[in-house]
Short mmCIF file of C-alpha atoms and ligand atoms in Angstrom, two decimals:
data_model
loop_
_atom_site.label_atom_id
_atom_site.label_comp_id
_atom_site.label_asym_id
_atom_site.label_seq_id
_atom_site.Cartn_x
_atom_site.Cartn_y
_atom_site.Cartn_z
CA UNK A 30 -15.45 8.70 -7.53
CA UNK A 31 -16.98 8.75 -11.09
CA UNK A 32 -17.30 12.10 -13.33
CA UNK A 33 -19.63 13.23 -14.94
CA UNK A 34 -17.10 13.64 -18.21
CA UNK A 35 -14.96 10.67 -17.36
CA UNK A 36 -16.45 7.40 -19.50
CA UNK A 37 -17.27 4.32 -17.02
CA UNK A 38 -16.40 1.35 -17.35
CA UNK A 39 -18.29 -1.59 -16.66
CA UNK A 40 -17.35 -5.76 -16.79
CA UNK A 41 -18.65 -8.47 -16.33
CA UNK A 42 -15.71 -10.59 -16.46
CA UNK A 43 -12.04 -9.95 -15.47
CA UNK A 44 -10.18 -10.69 -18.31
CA UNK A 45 -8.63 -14.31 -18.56
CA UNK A 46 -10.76 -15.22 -15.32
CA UNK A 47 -12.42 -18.01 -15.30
CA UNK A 48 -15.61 -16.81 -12.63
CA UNK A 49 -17.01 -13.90 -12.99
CA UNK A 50 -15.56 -11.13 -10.87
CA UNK A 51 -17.19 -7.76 -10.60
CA UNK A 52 -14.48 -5.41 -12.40
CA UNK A 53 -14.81 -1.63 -12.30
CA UNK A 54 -12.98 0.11 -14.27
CA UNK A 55 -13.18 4.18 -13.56
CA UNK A 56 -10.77 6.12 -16.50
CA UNK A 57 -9.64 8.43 -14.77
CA UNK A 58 -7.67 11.57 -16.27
CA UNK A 59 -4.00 11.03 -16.92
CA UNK A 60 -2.69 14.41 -16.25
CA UNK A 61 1.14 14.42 -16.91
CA UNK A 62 0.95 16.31 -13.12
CA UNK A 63 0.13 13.04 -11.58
CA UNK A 64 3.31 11.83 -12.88
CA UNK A 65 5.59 14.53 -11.71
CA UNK A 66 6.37 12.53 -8.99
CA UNK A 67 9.37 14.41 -7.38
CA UNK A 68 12.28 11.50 -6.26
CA UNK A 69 13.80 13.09 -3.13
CA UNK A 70 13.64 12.59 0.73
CA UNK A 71 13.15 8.98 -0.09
CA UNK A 72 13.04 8.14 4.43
CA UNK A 73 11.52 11.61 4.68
CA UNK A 74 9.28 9.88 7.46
CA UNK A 75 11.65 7.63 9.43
CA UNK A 76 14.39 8.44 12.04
CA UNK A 77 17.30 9.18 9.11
CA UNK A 78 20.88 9.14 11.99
CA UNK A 79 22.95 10.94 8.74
CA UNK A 80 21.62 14.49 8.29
CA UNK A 81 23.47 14.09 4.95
CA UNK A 82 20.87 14.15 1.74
CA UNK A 83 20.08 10.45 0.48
CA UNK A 84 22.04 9.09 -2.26
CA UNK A 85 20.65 9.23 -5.48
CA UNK A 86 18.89 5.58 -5.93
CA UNK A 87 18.47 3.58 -8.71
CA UNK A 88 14.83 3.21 -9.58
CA UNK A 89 13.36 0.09 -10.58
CA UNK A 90 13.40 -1.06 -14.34
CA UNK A 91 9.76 -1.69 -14.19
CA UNK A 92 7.68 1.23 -13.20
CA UNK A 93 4.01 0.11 -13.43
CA UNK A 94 2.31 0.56 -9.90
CA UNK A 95 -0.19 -2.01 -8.08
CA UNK A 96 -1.42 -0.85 -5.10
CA UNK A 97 -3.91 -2.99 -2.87
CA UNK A 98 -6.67 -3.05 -0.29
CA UNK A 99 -6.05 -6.34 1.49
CA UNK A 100 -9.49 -6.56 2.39
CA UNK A 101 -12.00 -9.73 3.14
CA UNK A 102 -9.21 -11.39 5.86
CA UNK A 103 -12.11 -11.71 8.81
CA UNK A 104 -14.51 -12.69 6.54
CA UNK A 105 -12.36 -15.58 4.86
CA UNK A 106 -11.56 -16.74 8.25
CA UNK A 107 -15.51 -16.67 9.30
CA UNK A 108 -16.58 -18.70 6.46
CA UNK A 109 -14.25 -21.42 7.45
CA UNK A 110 -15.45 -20.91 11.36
CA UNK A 111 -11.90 -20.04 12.42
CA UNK A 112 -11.43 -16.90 14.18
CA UNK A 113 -10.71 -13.69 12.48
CA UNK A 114 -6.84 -13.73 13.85
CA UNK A 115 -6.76 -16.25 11.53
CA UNK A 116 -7.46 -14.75 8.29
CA UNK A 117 -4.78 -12.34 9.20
CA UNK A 118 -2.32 -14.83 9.14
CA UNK A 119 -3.99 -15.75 6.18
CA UNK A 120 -3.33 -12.86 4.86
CA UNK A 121 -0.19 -12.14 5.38
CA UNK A 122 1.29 -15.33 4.10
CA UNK A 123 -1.02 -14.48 0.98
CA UNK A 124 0.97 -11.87 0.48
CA UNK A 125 4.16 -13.33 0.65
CA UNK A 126 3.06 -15.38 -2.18
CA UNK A 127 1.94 -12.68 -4.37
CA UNK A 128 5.26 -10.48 -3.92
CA UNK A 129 7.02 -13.92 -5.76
CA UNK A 130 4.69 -13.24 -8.55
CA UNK A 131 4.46 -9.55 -8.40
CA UNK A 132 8.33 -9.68 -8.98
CA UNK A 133 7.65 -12.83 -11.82
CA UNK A 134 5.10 -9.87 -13.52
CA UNK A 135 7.98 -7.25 -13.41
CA UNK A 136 5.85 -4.89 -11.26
CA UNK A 137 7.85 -1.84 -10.38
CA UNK A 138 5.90 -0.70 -7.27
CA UNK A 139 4.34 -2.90 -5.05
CA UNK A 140 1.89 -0.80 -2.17
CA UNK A 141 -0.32 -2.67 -0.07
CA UNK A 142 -2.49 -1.30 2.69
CA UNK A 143 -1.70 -3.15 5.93
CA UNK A 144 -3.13 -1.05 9.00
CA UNK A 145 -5.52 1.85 8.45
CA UNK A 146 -5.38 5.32 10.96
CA UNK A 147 -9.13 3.73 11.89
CA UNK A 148 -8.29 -0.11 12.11
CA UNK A 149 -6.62 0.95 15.96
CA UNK A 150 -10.46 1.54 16.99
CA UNK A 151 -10.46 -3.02 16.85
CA UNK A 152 -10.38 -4.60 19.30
CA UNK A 153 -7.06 -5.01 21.20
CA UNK A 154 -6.22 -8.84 21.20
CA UNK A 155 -6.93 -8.30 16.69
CA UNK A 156 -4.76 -5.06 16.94
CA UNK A 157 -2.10 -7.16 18.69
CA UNK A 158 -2.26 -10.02 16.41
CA UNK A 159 -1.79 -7.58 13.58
CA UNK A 160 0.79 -5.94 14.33
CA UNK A 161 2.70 -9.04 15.57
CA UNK A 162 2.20 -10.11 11.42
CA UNK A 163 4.14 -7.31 10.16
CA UNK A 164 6.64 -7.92 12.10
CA UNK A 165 6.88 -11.19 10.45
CA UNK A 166 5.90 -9.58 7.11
CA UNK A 167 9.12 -7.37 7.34
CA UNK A 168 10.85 -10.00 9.17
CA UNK A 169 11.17 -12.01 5.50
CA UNK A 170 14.29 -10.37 5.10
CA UNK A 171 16.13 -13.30 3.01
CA UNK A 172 12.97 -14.06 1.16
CA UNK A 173 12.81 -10.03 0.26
CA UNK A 174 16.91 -10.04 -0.57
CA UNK A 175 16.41 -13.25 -2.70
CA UNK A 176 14.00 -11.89 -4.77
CA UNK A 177 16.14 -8.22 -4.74
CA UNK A 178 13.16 -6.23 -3.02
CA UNK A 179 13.28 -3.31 -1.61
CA UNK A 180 10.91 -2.61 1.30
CA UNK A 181 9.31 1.44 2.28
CA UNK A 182 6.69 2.31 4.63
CA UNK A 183 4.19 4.75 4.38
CA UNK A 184 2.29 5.93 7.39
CA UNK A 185 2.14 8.80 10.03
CA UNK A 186 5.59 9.96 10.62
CA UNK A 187 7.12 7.82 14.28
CA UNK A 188 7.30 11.48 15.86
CA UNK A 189 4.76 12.75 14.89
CA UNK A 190 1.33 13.61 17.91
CA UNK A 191 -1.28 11.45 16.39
CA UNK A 192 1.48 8.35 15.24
CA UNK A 193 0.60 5.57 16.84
CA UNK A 194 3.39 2.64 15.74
CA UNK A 195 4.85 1.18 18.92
CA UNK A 196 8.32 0.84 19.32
CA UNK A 197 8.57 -2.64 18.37
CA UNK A 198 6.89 -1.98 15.21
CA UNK A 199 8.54 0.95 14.15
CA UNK A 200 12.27 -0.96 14.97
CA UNK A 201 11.24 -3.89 12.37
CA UNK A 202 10.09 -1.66 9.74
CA UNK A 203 13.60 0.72 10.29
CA UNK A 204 15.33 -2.50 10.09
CA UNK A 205 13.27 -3.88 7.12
CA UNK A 206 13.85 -0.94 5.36
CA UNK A 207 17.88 -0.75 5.88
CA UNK A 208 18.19 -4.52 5.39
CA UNK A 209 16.78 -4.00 1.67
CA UNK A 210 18.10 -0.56 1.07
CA UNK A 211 20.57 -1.86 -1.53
CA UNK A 212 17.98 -3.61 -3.48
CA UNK A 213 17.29 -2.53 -7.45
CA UNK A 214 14.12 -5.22 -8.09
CA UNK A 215 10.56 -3.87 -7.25
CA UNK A 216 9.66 -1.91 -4.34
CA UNK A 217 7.33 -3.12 -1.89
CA UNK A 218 5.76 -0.05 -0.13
CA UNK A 219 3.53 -1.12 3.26
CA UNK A 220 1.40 1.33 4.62
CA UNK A 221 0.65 1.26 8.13
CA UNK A 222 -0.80 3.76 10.56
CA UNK A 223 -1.71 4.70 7.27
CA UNK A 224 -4.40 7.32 5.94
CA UNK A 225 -4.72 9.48 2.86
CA UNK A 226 -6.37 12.41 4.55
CA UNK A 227 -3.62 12.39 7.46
CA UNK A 228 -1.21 12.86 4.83
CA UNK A 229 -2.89 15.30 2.93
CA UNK A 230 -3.37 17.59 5.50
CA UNK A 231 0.45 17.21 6.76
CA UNK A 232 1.12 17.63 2.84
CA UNK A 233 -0.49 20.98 2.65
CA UNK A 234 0.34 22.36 5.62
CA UNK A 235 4.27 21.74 4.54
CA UNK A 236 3.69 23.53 1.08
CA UNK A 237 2.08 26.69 2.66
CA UNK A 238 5.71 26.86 4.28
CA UNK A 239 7.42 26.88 0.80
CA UNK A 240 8.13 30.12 -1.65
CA UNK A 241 5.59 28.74 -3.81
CA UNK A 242 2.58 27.76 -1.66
CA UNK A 243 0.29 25.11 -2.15
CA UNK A 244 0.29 23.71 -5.70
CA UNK A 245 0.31 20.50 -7.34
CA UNK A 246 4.08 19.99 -7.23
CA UNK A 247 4.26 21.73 -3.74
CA UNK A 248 1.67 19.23 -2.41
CA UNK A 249 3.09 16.24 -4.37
CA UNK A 250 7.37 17.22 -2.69
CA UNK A 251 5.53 17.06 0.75
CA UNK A 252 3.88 13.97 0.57
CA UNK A 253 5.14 11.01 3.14
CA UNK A 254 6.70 9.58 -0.19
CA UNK A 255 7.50 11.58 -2.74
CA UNK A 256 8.99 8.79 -4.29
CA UNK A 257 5.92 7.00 -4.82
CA UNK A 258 4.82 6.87 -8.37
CA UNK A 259 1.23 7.60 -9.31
CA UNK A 260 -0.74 4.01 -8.89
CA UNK A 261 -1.44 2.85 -12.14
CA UNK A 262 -4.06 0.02 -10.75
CA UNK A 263 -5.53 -0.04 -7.33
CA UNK A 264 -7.05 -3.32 -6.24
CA UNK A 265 -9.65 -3.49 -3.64
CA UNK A 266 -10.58 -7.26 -2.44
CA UNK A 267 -13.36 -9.23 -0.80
CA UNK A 268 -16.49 -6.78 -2.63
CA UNK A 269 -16.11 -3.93 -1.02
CA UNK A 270 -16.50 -1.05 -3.59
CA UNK A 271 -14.56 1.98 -1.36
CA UNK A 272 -11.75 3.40 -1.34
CA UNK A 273 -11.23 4.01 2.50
CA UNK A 274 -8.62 6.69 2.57
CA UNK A 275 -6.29 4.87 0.90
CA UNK A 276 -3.51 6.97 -1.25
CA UNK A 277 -5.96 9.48 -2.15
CA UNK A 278 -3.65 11.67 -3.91
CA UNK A 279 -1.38 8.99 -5.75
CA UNK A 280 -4.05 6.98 -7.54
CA UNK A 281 -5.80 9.71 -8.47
CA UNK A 282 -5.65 8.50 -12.52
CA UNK A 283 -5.93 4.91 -11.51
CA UNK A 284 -7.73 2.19 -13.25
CA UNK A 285 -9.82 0.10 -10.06
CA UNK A 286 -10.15 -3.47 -10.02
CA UNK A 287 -12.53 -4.78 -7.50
CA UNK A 288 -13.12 -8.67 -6.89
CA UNK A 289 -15.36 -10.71 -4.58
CA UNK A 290 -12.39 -12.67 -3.61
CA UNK A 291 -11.41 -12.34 -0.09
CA UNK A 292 -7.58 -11.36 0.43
CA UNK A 293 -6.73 -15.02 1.14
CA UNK A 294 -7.63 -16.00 -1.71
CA UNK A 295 -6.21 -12.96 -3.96
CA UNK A 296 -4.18 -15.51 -6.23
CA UNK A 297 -1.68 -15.14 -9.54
CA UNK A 298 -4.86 -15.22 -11.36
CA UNK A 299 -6.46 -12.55 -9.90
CA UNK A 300 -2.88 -10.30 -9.90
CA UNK A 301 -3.44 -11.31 -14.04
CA UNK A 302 -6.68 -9.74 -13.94
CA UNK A 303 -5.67 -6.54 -12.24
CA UNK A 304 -2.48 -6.47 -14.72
CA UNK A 305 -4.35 -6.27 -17.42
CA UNK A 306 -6.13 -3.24 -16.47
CA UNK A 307 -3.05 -1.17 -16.66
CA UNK A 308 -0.50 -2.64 -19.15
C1 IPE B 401 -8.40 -6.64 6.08
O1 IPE B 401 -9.32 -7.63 6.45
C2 IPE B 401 -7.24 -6.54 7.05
C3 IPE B 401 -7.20 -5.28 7.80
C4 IPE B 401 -8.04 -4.30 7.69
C5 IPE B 401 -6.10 -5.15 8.74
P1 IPE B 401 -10.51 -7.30 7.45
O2 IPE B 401 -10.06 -7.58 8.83
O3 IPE B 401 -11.03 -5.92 7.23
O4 IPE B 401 -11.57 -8.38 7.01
P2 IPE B 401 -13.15 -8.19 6.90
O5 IPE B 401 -13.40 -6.98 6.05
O6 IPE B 401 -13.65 -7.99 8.29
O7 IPE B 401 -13.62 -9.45 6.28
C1 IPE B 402 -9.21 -1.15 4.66
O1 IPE B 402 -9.95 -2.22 5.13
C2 IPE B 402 -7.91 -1.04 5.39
C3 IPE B 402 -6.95 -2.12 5.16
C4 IPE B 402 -7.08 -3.07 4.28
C5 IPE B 402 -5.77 -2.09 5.98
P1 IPE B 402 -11.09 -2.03 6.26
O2 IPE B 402 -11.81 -3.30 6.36
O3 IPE B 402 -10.49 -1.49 7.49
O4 IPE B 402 -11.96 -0.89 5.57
P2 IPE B 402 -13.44 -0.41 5.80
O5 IPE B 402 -13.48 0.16 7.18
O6 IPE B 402 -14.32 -1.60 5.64
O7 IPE B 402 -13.67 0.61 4.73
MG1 MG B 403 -12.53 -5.13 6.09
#
């Protein structure tokens, strides 16, 4: 990840935590062509019925971007001697909570990192229980409305050979999405089926097609969101310090906060931590 002639950044101490937290901060560059983010084709990867072109959308009045890693789920369940299943539910009602205070922090972007391309290899009955919690995630329709969200997925396109969403799935998230459409507050992006190489490759392969060829901007208009602003702070729980294919190509320039808390326990203070990183 580092360069050699980017500075690195290391704490001790996330600011206005109270424990110490491992905090890595990698400066990346902040080329303006990771913020050319090209707004069009905002469902480019869901069943659209209207061949028309989207409407133009209002984007949020907040712009900064948090994406995050919900890592540490089995291990938070583990340490409590409960079975993993139930640090995913865990989990997910974690993350209810921290949309109400993403939304309290003005956050523009919301992207968190539900279901990797290489989390189907678990085993079935933890596959099953996962995918049974986003439905439920996307489910929280009225809570989403209330607090004027607007949901997006990010993942392998439904049609295309390698996708692997079932049916079920892929109907709540179409109906998630549609339910919020008319929402102006932050965006919450979920990426599932999800992997930043997948979508690379698809990326590329799509600008080769175009009058220009591959380039930044060609890449960047064939991405499974173009919408998606750069990620101006990508959090990565539980004290694991990877990446693992997540949004390669959008937080390229991001600042990285990693803590030792489990996703469970990824509270308001924590989100303050990460915050302060980018703003
Ligand atoms: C993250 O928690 C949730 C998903 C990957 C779906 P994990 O299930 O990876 O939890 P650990 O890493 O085993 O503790
Ligand atoms: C990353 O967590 C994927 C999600 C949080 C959905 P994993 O626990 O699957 O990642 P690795 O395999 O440890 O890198
Ligand atoms: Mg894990």
């Amino acid at each position: 990840m580092g360069s050699p002639d980017r500075p690195l950044l290391v704490e001790t101490a996330a600011p206005g935590a109270d424990d110490p937290v491992l905090v890595l901060v990698i400066e990346a560059a902040t080329s303006p062509l990771f913020h050319a983010a090209p707004r069009r084709n905002w469902l480019a990867n869901v069943d659209v019925v209207s061949t028309d072109p989207p409407a133009p959308r209002a984007e949020p009045a907040a712009s900064l971007h948090m994406a995050c890693i919900m890592d540490g789920n089995g291990r938070w369940a583990g340490r409590r001697g409960l079975p993993r299943t139930e640090g995913h539910t865990e989990g997910e009602e974690n993350l209810a909570r921290l949309v109400r205070v993403a939304v309290q922090r003005n956050i523009g972007w919301l992207t968190v990192f539900g279901f990797s391309t290489e989390n189907w290899q678990r085993p079935r009955p933890e596959v099953r229980h996962i995918l049974g919690l986003h439905e439920k995630l996307v489910g929280r329709v009225g809570e989403l409305n209330e607090l004027n969200v607007r949901v997006q997925w990010i993942g392998r396109p439904f049609d295309s050979p390698m996708a692997r969403t079932p049916r079920y799935v892929q109907r709540a998230i179409r109906k998630a999405i549609a339910d919020t459409a008319d929402n102006t507050g932050m965006v919450l992006t979920i990426a599932f089926d999800y992997g930043g190489r997948s979508e690379l490759v698809a990326a590329v392969e799509a600008a080769r097609q175009t009058d220009d060829g591959v380039t930044v901007e060609t890449i960047g208009e064939h991405l499974y969101l173009p919408e998606l602003p750069p990620v101006d702070v990508l959090v990565r729980t539980s004290g694991e310090l990877r990446v693992s294919n997540f949004l390669l190509w959008q937080a390229a320039g991001a600042a990285i906060y990693f803590t030792e808390a489990p996703w469970p326990d990824f509270d308001e203070r924590e989100l303050d931590a990460a915050l302060a990183l980018a703003r």
